[in-house]
Tab-separated table of C-alpha atoms and ligand atoms in Angstrom:
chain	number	residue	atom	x	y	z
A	1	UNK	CA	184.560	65.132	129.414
A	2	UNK	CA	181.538	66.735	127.466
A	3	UNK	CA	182.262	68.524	124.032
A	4	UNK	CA	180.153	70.393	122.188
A	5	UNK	CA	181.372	71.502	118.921
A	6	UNK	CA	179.250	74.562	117.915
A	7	UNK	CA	179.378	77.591	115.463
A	8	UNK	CA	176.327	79.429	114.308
A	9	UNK	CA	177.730	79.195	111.110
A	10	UNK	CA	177.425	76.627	108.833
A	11	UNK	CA	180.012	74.308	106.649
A	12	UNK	CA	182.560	75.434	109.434
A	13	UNK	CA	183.441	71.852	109.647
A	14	UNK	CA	181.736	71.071	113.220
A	15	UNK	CA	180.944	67.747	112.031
A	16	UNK	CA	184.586	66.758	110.608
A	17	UNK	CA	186.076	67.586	113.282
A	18	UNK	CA	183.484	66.004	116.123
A	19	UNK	CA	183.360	62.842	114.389
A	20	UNK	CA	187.575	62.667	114.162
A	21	UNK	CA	187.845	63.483	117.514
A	22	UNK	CA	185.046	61.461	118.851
A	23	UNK	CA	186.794	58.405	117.238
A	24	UNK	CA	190.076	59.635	118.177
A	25	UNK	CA	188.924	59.269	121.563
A	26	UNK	CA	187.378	56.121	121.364
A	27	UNK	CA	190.291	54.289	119.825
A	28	UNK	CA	192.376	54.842	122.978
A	29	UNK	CA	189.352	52.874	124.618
A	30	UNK	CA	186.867	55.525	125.893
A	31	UNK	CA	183.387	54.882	125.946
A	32	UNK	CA	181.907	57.601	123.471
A	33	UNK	CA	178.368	58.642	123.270
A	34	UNK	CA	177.942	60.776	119.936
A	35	UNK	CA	175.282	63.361	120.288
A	36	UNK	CA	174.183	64.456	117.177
A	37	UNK	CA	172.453	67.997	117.933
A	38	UNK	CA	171.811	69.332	114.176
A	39	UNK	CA	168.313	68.220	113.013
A	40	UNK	CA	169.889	67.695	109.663
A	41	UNK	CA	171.318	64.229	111.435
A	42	UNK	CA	174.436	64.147	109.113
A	43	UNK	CA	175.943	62.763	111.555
A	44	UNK	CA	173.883	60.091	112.190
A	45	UNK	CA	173.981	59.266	108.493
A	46	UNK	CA	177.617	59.052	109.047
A	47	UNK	CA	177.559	56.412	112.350
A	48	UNK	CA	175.116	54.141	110.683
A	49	UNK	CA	177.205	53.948	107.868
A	50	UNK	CA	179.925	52.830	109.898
A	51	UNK	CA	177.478	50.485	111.551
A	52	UNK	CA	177.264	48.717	108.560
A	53	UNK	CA	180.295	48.606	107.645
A	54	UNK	CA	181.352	46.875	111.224
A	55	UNK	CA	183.754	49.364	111.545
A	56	UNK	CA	185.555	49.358	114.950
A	57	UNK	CA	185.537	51.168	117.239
A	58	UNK	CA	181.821	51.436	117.206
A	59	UNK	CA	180.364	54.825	119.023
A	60	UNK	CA	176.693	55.431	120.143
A	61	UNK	CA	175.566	57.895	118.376
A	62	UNK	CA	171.776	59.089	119.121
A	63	UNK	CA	170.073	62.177	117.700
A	64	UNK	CA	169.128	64.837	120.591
A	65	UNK	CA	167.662	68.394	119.568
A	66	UNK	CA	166.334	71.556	121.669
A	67	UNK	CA	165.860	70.715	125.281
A	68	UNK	CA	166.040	67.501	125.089
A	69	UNK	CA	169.962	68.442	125.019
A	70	UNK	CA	170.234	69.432	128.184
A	71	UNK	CA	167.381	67.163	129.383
A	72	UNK	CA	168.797	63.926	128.205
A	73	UNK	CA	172.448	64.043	128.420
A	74	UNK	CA	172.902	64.724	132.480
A	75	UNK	CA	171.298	61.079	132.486
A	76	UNK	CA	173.313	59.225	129.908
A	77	UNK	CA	176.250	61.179	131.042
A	78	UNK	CA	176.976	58.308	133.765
A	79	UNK	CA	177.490	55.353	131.340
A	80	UNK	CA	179.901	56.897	129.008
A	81	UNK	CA	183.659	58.414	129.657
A	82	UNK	CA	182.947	61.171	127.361
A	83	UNK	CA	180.147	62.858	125.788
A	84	UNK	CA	180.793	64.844	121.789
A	85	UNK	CA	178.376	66.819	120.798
A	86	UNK	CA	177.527	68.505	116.971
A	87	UNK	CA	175.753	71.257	117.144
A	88	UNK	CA	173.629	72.517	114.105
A	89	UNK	CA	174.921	75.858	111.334
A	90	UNK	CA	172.770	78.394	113.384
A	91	UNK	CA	171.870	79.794	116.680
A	92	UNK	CA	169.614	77.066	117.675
A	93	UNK	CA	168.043	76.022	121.075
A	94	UNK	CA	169.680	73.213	120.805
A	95	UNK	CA	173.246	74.632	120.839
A	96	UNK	CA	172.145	76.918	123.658
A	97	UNK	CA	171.511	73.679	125.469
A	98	UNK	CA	174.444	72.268	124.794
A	99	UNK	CA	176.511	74.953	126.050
A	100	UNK	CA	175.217	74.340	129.596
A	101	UNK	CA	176.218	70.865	129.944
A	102	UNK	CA	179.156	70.707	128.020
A	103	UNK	CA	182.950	71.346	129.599
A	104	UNK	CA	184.375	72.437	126.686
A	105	UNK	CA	182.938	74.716	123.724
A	106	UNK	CA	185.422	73.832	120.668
A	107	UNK	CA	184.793	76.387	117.204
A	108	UNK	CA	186.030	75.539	114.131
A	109	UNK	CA	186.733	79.158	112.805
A	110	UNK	CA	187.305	79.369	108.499
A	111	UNK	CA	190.150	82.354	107.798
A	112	UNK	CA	188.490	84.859	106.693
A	113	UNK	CA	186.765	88.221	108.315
A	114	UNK	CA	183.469	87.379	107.308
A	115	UNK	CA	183.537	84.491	109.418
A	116	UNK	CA	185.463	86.334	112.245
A	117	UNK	CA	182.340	88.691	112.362
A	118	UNK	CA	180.134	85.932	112.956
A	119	UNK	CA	182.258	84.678	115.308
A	120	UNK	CA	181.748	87.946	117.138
A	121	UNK	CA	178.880	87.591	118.721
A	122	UNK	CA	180.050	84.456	120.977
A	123	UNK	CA	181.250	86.051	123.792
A	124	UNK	CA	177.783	87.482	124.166
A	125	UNK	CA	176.578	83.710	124.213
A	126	UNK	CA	178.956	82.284	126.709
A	127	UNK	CA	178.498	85.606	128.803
A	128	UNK	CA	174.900	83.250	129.246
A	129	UNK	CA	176.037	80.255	129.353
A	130	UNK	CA	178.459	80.893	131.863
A	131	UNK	CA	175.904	81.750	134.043
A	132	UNK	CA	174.488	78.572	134.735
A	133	UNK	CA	177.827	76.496	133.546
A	134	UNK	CA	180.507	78.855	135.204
A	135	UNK	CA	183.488	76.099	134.383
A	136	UNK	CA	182.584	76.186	130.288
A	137	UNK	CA	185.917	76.428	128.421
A	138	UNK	CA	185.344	78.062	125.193
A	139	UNK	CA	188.472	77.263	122.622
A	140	UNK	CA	188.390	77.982	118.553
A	141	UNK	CA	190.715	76.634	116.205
A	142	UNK	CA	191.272	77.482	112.760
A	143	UNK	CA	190.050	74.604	110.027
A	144	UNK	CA	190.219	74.676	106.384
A	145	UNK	CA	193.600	77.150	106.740
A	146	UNK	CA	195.415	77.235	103.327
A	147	UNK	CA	198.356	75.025	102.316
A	148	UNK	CA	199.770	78.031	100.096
A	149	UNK	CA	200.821	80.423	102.477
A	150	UNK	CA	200.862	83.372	99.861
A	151	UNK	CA	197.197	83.517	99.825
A	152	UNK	CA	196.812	82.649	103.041
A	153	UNK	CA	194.219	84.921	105.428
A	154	UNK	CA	195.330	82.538	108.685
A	155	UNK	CA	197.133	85.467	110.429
A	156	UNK	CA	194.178	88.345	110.284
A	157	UNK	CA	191.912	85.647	111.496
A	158	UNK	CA	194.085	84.534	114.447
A	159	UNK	CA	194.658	88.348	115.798
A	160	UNK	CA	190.883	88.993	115.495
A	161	UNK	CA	190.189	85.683	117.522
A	162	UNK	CA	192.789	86.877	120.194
A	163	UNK	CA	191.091	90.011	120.798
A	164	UNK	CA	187.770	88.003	121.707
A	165	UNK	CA	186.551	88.064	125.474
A	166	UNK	CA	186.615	84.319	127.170
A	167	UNK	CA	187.457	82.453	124.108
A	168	UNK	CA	191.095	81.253	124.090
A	169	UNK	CA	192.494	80.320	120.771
A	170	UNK	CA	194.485	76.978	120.400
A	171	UNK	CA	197.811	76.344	118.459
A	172	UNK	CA	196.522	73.579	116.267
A	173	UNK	CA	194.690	74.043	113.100
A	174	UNK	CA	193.475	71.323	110.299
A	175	UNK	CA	194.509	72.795	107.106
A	176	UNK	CA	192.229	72.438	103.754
A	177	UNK	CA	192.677	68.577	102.759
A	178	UNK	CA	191.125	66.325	100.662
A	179	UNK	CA	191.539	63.302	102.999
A	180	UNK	CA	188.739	64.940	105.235
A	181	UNK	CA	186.378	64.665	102.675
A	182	UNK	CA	187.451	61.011	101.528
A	183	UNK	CA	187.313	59.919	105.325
A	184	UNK	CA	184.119	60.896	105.953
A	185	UNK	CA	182.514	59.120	102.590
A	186	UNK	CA	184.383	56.020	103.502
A	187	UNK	CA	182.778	56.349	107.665
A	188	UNK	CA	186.166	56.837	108.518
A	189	UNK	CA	187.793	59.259	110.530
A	190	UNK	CA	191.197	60.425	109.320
A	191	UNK	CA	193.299	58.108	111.373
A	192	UNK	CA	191.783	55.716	109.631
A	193	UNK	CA	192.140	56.050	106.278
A	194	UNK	CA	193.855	52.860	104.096
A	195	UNK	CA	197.128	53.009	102.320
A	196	UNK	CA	196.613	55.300	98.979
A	197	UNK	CA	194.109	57.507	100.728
A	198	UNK	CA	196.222	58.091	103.773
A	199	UNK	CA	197.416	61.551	104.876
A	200	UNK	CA	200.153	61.792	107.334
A	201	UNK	CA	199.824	65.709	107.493
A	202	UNK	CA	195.796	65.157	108.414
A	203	UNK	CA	196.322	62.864	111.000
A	204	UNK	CA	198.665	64.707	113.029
A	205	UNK	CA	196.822	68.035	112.784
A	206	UNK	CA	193.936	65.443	114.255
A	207	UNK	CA	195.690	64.670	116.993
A	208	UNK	CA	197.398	67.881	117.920
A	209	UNK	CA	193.849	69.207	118.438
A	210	UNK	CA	192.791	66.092	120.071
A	211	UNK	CA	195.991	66.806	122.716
A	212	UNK	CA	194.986	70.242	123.351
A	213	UNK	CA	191.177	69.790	123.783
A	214	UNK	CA	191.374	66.551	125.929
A	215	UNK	CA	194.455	67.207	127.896
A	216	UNK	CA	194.379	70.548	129.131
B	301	ATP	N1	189.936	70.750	106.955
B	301	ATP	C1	189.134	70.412	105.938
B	301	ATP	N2	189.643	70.212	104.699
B	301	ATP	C2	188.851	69.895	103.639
B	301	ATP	N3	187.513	69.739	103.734
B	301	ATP	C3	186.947	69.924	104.941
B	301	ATP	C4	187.707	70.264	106.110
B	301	ATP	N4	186.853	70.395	107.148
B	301	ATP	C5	185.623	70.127	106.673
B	301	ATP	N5	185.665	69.854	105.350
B	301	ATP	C6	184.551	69.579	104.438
B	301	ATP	O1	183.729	70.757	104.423
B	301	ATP	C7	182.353	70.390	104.358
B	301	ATP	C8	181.641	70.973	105.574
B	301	ATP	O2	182.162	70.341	106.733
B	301	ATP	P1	181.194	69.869	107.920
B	301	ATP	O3	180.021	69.135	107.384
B	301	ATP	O4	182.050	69.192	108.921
B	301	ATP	O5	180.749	71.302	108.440
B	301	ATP	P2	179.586	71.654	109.492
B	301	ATP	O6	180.037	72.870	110.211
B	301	ATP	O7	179.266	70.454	110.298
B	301	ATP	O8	178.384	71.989	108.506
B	301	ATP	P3	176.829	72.171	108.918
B	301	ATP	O9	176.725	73.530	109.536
B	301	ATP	O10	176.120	72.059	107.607
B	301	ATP	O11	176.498	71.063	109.886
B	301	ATP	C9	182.319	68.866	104.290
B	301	ATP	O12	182.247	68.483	102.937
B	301	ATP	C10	183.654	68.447	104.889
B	301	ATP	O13	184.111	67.196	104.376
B	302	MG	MG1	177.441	69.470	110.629
């Protein structure tokens, strides 16, 4: 399966959540290939640390902008089970790419209405997508939702999603926790995490959204 995690907006957590899922993946013994769209490479930065740390399972990860996207991955596509892709925080050529050979289009959406009007202008981008990739599935989740639910903005956020054309909005949602952070300093994904760092509540949100993206 090919999944491009993309937002034009940035700090939405694309990366978080395509590195945890990407591992996720690989730890039930899927052959990963990492494609790390943003030409900021944090991604990247994040693999080779866990390259030198020997930490298992190891994922190729290579670094793939603009065309080269949609150049490149149709011919790696037969060595690997699945193909995760992290976009870049803007509209970029490369995320346009992406969106043709991808099967699923996973957004990380922060509560919020400032980022639901930025999210508003993605139906207008799969509208284009879709014609050259008819099959794309386009699915947003909501990520850094509150833990207190008095100041919570989760439930405008989630109506204003519904009401968007072609973009169907999952159940799970990662809430704001520090363990994401810690993970990804450590070249961990969540799942991973040792003993005093570990976060039960993470871990499951990780895999609820692993469920619905991979076994729809
Ligand atoms: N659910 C979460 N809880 C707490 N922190 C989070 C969560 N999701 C992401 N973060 C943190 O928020 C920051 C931004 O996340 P991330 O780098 O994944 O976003 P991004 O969309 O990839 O950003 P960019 O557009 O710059 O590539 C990081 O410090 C990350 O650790
Ligand atoms: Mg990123």
């Amino acid at each position: 399966m090919n999944i491009c995690v993309g937002h034009q907006k940035g700090g939405v957590g694309k990366s978080t959540t395509a590195i945890n899922l990407a591992i996720k993946r690989a730890s039930v013994g899927k052959n990963v290939l990492f494609v790390d769209a943003d030409p900021q490479a944090s991604s990247v930065k994040f693999f080779m640390l866990r390259e030198e740390e020997q930490i298992e399972p190891s994922i190729t990860c290579t670094s793939l902008t603009g065309k080269a996207v949609y150049q490149q991955i149709p011919k790696l596509m037969d060595k690997f089970d699945d193909v995760i892709i992290d976009t870049g925080g803007r509209d970029t050529e490369g995320f346009r790419a992406s969106l043709l050979v991808a099967d699923t289009l996973l957004v990380p959406v922060l509560p919020g209405q400032f980022d639901y009007w930025e999210t508003e202008s993605l139906p207008e981008i799969l509208d284009m997508a879709r014609i050259n990739n008819p099959k794309l599935r386009a699915c947003a989740f909501i990520n850094k939702a509150d833990t207190h639910p008095g100041i919570s903005m989760v439930d405008e956020t989630v109506d204003a999603i519904s009401e968007l054309e072609g973009i169907e909005l999952l159940k799970s949602k990662l809430y704001y926790r520090l363990a994401y952070r810690k993970a990804a300093e450590l070249g961990l994904a969540v799942h991973e995490l040792p003993g005093k760092f570990k976060n039960h509540k993470a871990l499951m949100e990780v895999f609820n959204l692993y469920q619905e993206v991979f076994d729809a």
